[in-house]
Amino acid sequence: PRGPSAPNMKNSNYCLPSYTAYKNYDYSEPGRHNEQPGLCGLSNLGNTCFMNSAIQCLSNTPPLTEYFLNDKYQEELNYDNPLGMRGEIAKSYAELIKQMWSGKYSYVTPRAFKTQVGRFAPQFSGYQQQDCQELLAFLLDGLHEDLNRIRKKPYIQLKDADGRPDKIVAEEAWENHLKRNDSIIVDIFHGLFKSTLVCPECAKISVTFDPFCYLTLPLPMKKERSLEVYLVRLDPLSKPMQYKVVVPKIGNIQDLCIALSTLSGVASDKV
């Protein structure tokens, strides 16, 4: 997704088969019967579920998948990009996507694709578990450079905002970015971050817009947790009572005693 400050420079219409039929979702030999296009599993090669998860996410990004299914990528392969992989990653990914969307297979084994990934990123050459986001970042960057429409990247002199409106500065930053980076990956995934720095000495404000390809967001964490505790009184005739208390997740014993006191009526200093 693009950032809120990033102008949308290209508009394209794409259409993929709808997910209306979920029939024959069993693991079968290829060609035995028709499968729903795109509804295709990926076999694990050791512990490669991290790679399969990233591939499935990208496979279900309609504009990107349509781009490869229609062979538009072949017109934009950049074999001479020193930052790319001579088009190998793009071609291998295209072949895998075509298999997944052919309607012939209920699952495929992405062995050839993994081999290509391992050639250019040795950290993914084995069969151990790896970080899915790192693989996704490598894949997006590799596809971008293999398909970069810019054959010769010009030198860009960056300008300060100098109090200009954000819209003007953002458009200028985006235009400069497109002069060096222009691909289907940029069309779909790239956007701009706005950063504002204030000097504590002179109070000068510096505003910049930096490109991004993906956003890393923290998962929300609960601030409280529930505990089940038993209250055993000194009176031998009293039965132990079970209570469910809610305490801060990073709390201490005192928090537990106060919560239990509220429910049981026993003073917290007596618990």
Short mmCIF file of C-alpha atoms in Angstrom, two decimals:
data_model
loop_
_atom_site.label_atom_id
_atom_site.label_comp_id
_atom_site.label_asym_id
_atom_site.label_seq_id
_atom_site.Cartn_x
_atom_site.Cartn_y
_atom_site.Cartn_z
CA PRO A 1 0.00 0.00 0.00
CA ARG A 2 1.10 3.57 -0.63
CA GLY A 3 1.56 6.03 2.20
CA PRO A 4 -0.97 8.82 2.56
CA SER A 5 1.51 11.37 1.25
CA ALA A 6 2.47 9.40 -1.87
CA PRO A 7 0.77 10.50 -5.09
CA ASN A 8 -0.63 7.66 -7.14
CA MET A 9 1.27 8.00 -10.41
CA LYS A 10 -0.24 5.03 -12.26
CA ASN A 11 -3.72 3.58 -12.50
CA SER A 12 -4.28 0.08 -13.83
CA ASN A 13 -7.29 -2.20 -13.99
CA TYR A 14 -6.81 -5.85 -13.23
CA CYS A 15 -9.16 -8.79 -13.04
CA LEU A 16 -8.56 -12.22 -11.54
CA PRO A 17 -10.85 -15.24 -11.32
CA SER A 18 -13.10 -14.92 -8.30
CA TYR A 19 -12.91 -17.32 -5.40
CA THR A 20 -16.40 -18.70 -5.92
CA ALA A 21 -15.73 -22.42 -5.96
CA TYR A 22 -13.68 -24.27 -3.36
CA LYS A 23 -14.07 -27.71 -4.86
CA ASN A 24 -11.47 -30.45 -5.08
CA TYR A 25 -9.23 -28.99 -2.40
CA ASP A 26 -7.57 -32.33 -1.89
CA TYR A 27 -4.02 -33.32 -2.60
CA SER A 28 -4.11 -35.16 -5.90
CA GLU A 29 -1.90 -36.04 -8.81
CA PRO A 30 -1.53 -33.22 -11.36
CA GLY A 31 -4.04 -33.33 -14.16
CA ARG A 32 -6.42 -35.80 -12.53
CA HIS A 33 -9.19 -33.20 -12.49
CA ASN A 34 -9.60 -29.45 -12.64
CA GLU A 35 -8.72 -27.30 -9.64
CA GLN A 36 -9.76 -23.78 -8.75
CA PRO A 37 -7.11 -21.41 -10.22
CA GLY A 38 -5.02 -19.89 -7.45
CA LEU A 39 -6.37 -22.27 -4.83
CA CYS A 40 -3.12 -24.20 -4.77
CA GLY A 41 -1.03 -25.41 -1.87
CA LEU A 42 2.75 -25.33 -1.62
CA SER A 43 4.69 -28.32 -0.32
CA ASN A 44 7.18 -27.74 2.46
CA LEU A 45 10.80 -28.48 1.60
CA GLY A 46 12.00 -29.10 5.12
CA ASN A 47 10.93 -26.09 7.17
CA THR A 48 10.14 -23.71 4.31
CA CYS A 49 6.67 -22.70 5.46
CA PHE A 50 8.11 -19.18 5.95
CA MET A 51 8.76 -19.01 2.20
CA ASN A 52 5.43 -20.55 1.26
CA SER A 53 3.56 -18.02 3.41
CA ALA A 54 5.23 -15.11 1.62
CA ILE A 55 4.53 -16.63 -1.80
CA GLN A 56 0.85 -17.17 -0.98
CA CYS A 57 0.53 -13.55 0.15
CA LEU A 58 2.01 -12.26 -3.10
CA SER A 59 0.05 -14.78 -5.17
CA ASN A 60 -3.15 -13.31 -3.76
CA THR A 61 -2.16 -9.75 -4.68
CA PRO A 62 -4.29 -9.42 -7.85
CA PRO A 63 -2.37 -6.70 -9.77
CA LEU A 64 0.95 -8.50 -9.29
CA THR A 65 -0.37 -11.94 -10.23
CA GLU A 66 -2.19 -10.62 -13.29
CA TYR A 67 1.04 -8.94 -14.39
CA PHE A 68 2.86 -12.28 -14.42
CA LEU A 69 -0.01 -14.37 -15.80
CA ASN A 70 -0.28 -12.04 -18.80
CA ASP A 71 3.49 -12.20 -19.43
CA LYS A 72 3.82 -8.43 -19.07
CA TYR A 73 6.98 -9.05 -17.07
CA GLN A 74 8.80 -10.35 -20.16
CA GLU A 75 8.74 -6.89 -21.73
CA GLU A 76 10.31 -5.32 -18.65
CA LEU A 77 13.03 -7.81 -17.66
CA ASN A 78 16.17 -5.85 -16.84
CA TYR A 79 19.11 -8.17 -17.48
CA ASP A 80 21.76 -5.47 -17.10
CA ASN A 81 20.80 -4.04 -13.73
CA PRO A 82 23.84 -4.49 -11.43
CA LEU A 83 21.49 -4.47 -8.44
CA GLY A 84 19.28 -7.17 -9.97
CA MET A 85 19.63 -10.90 -10.51
CA ARG A 86 19.74 -11.00 -14.31
CA GLY A 87 16.01 -11.61 -14.42
CA GLU A 88 16.32 -15.06 -12.83
CA ILE A 89 14.18 -14.34 -9.78
CA ALA A 90 11.43 -12.74 -11.86
CA LYS A 91 11.35 -15.61 -14.36
CA SER A 92 11.36 -18.28 -11.66
CA TYR A 93 8.60 -16.53 -9.72
CA ALA A 94 6.53 -16.16 -12.91
CA GLU A 95 6.79 -19.89 -13.60
CA LEU A 96 5.66 -20.72 -10.07
CA ILE A 97 2.70 -18.34 -10.23
CA LYS A 98 1.61 -19.81 -13.56
CA GLN A 99 1.62 -23.29 -12.04
CA MET A 100 -0.41 -22.13 -9.04
CA TRP A 101 -2.98 -20.40 -11.25
CA SER A 102 -3.16 -23.00 -14.02
CA GLY A 103 -6.06 -24.87 -12.44
CA LYS A 104 -4.19 -28.15 -12.97
CA TYR A 105 -2.74 -28.69 -9.52
CA SER A 106 -4.06 -28.89 -5.98
CA TYR A 107 -0.50 -28.31 -4.78
CA VAL A 108 2.93 -27.72 -6.27
CA THR A 109 6.47 -28.09 -4.96
CA PRO A 110 8.40 -24.80 -5.27
CA ARG A 111 11.79 -26.51 -5.48
CA ALA A 112 13.04 -24.66 -8.57
CA PHE A 113 12.05 -21.30 -7.11
CA LYS A 114 13.74 -22.05 -3.80
CA THR A 115 16.91 -23.04 -5.64
CA GLN A 116 17.01 -19.68 -7.40
CA VAL A 117 16.39 -17.83 -4.14
CA GLY A 118 19.24 -19.75 -2.50
CA ARG A 119 21.60 -18.84 -5.34
CA PHE A 120 21.23 -15.12 -4.74
CA ALA A 121 20.51 -15.19 -1.00
CA PRO A 122 22.62 -17.94 0.64
CA GLN A 123 20.87 -17.43 3.97
CA PHE A 124 17.81 -19.08 2.41
CA SER A 125 19.69 -21.93 0.69
CA GLY A 126 19.13 -24.50 3.44
CA TYR A 127 15.96 -26.07 4.73
CA GLN A 128 15.87 -24.49 8.17
CA GLN A 129 13.18 -22.15 9.42
CA GLN A 130 13.84 -18.51 8.50
CA ASP A 131 12.10 -15.19 9.01
CA CYS A 132 9.15 -14.75 6.64
CA GLN A 133 9.42 -10.96 6.54
CA GLU A 134 13.10 -11.14 5.59
CA LEU A 135 12.27 -13.48 2.71
CA LEU A 136 9.43 -11.21 1.60
CA ALA A 137 11.72 -8.16 1.69
CA PHE A 138 14.34 -9.98 -0.39
CA LEU A 139 11.73 -11.17 -2.89
CA LEU A 140 10.14 -7.74 -3.35
CA ASP A 141 13.53 -6.11 -3.77
CA GLY A 142 14.69 -8.82 -6.18
CA LEU A 143 11.56 -8.59 -8.30
CA HIS A 144 11.82 -4.80 -8.34
CA GLU A 145 15.41 -4.73 -9.56
CA ASP A 146 14.82 -7.53 -12.10
CA LEU A 147 11.86 -5.58 -13.50
CA ASN A 148 13.11 -2.01 -13.06
CA ARG A 149 12.09 -0.01 -16.12
CA ILE A 150 14.93 2.45 -15.45
CA ARG A 151 17.95 1.21 -17.39
CA LYS A 152 20.31 3.98 -16.28
CA LYS A 153 19.73 5.59 -12.91
CA PRO A 154 20.47 9.34 -12.87
CA TYR A 155 22.04 11.18 -9.97
CA ILE A 156 19.41 13.08 -7.99
CA GLN A 157 20.24 16.17 -5.93
CA LEU A 158 17.88 16.21 -2.96
CA LYS A 159 16.40 19.51 -1.85
CA ASP A 160 15.36 20.66 1.60
CA ALA A 161 11.71 21.37 2.28
CA ASP A 162 12.51 25.00 3.25
CA GLY A 163 8.99 25.57 4.52
CA ARG A 164 7.30 24.51 1.29
CA PRO A 165 3.87 22.79 1.51
CA ASP A 166 3.99 19.06 2.22
CA LYS A 167 2.13 18.29 -1.00
CA ILE A 168 4.81 19.97 -3.10
CA VAL A 169 7.68 18.33 -1.22
CA ALA A 170 6.01 14.89 -1.36
CA GLU A 171 5.37 15.11 -5.11
CA GLU A 172 8.96 16.17 -5.68
CA ALA A 173 10.28 13.27 -3.58
CA TRP A 174 8.05 10.80 -5.41
CA GLU A 175 9.11 12.09 -8.84
CA ASN A 176 12.77 11.77 -7.82
CA HIS A 177 12.12 8.23 -6.61
CA LEU A 178 10.51 7.27 -9.92
CA LYS A 179 13.50 8.59 -11.86
CA ARG A 180 15.58 5.75 -10.35
CA ASN A 181 12.95 3.18 -9.43
CA ASP A 182 10.02 2.29 -11.68
CA SER A 183 8.57 -1.23 -11.69
CA ILE A 184 5.41 -3.17 -10.99
CA ILE A 185 6.65 -3.47 -7.39
CA VAL A 186 6.88 0.32 -7.12
CA ASP A 187 3.40 0.66 -8.66
CA ILE A 188 1.85 -1.60 -6.03
CA PHE A 189 3.96 -1.52 -2.88
CA HIS A 190 6.04 1.65 -2.66
CA GLY A 191 5.01 4.77 -0.79
CA LEU A 192 6.49 7.63 1.21
CA PHE A 193 7.21 8.14 4.90
CA LYS A 194 7.03 11.66 6.24
CA SER A 195 9.70 12.42 8.84
CA THR A 196 9.76 15.61 10.88
CA LEU A 197 12.80 16.61 12.93
CA VAL A 198 12.92 19.62 15.24
CA CYS A 199 16.30 20.94 16.35
CA PRO A 200 16.32 21.39 20.16
CA GLU A 201 18.86 24.23 19.84
CA CYS A 202 17.40 26.51 17.16
CA ALA A 203 13.92 24.97 16.75
CA LYS A 204 14.49 24.57 13.00
CA ILE A 205 12.08 22.06 11.47
CA SER A 206 13.30 19.59 8.85
CA VAL A 207 10.71 17.65 6.84
CA THR A 208 11.67 14.77 4.54
CA PHE A 209 9.74 12.16 2.57
CA ASP A 210 11.48 8.80 2.28
CA PRO A 211 10.33 5.84 0.13
CA PHE A 212 9.28 2.56 1.70
CA CYS A 213 8.28 -0.84 0.34
CA TYR A 214 6.68 -2.37 3.41
CA LEU A 215 5.54 -1.28 6.85
CA THR A 216 6.63 -2.96 10.06
CA LEU A 217 3.95 -2.57 12.71
CA PRO A 218 4.02 -3.81 16.33
CA LEU A 219 1.40 -6.31 17.38
CA PRO A 220 -0.92 -4.92 20.07
CA MET A 221 -0.29 -6.38 23.50
CA LYS A 222 -2.79 -6.79 26.29
CA LYS A 223 -1.92 -4.71 29.33
CA GLU A 224 -3.70 -7.08 31.72
CA ARG A 225 -3.91 -10.81 32.27
CA SER A 226 -6.27 -13.15 34.10
CA LEU A 227 -5.14 -15.51 36.84
CA GLU A 228 -6.99 -18.22 38.73
CA VAL A 229 -5.95 -18.42 42.37
CA TYR A 230 -7.14 -20.32 45.46
CA LEU A 231 -7.65 -18.54 48.77
CA VAL A 232 -7.01 -20.85 51.73
CA ARG A 233 -8.14 -19.27 54.99
CA LEU A 234 -6.60 -19.92 58.40
CA ASP A 235 -9.92 -21.31 59.61
CA PRO A 236 -9.63 -25.09 59.08
CA LEU A 237 -13.41 -25.32 58.60
CA SER A 238 -13.38 -22.91 55.65
CA LYS A 239 -13.14 -24.46 52.22
CA PRO A 240 -10.56 -23.13 49.76
CA MET A 241 -12.18 -20.64 47.39
CA GLN A 242 -11.20 -20.19 43.78
CA TYR A 243 -11.09 -16.66 42.33
CA LYS A 244 -10.36 -15.33 38.87
CA VAL A 245 -8.49 -12.06 39.19
CA VAL A 246 -7.34 -9.54 36.59
CA VAL A 247 -3.91 -8.01 37.22
CA PRO A 248 -1.43 -5.92 35.20
CA LYS A 249 0.62 -8.05 32.82
CA ILE A 250 3.86 -6.69 34.27
CA GLY A 251 2.48 -6.38 37.81
CA ASN A 252 3.78 -7.78 41.09
CA ILE A 253 2.53 -9.74 44.10
CA GLN A 254 1.04 -6.62 45.66
CA ASP A 255 -1.20 -6.15 42.61
CA LEU A 256 -2.36 -9.75 43.00
CA CYS A 257 -3.10 -9.27 46.71
CA ILE A 258 -5.12 -6.10 46.06
CA ALA A 259 -7.16 -7.76 43.32
CA LEU A 260 -7.84 -10.80 45.51
CA SER A 261 -8.75 -8.57 48.45
CA THR A 262 -11.36 -6.78 46.33
CA LEU A 263 -13.07 -10.06 45.44
CA SER A 264 -12.75 -11.90 48.75
CA GLY A 265 -13.17 -9.11 51.29
CA VAL A 266 -9.94 -10.06 53.03
CA ALA A 267 -7.61 -7.13 53.69
CA SER A 268 -4.74 -7.08 51.21
CA ASP A 269 -2.16 -7.01 54.02
CA LYS A 270 -3.67 -10.22 55.37
CA VAL A 271 -3.44 -12.13 52.08
#
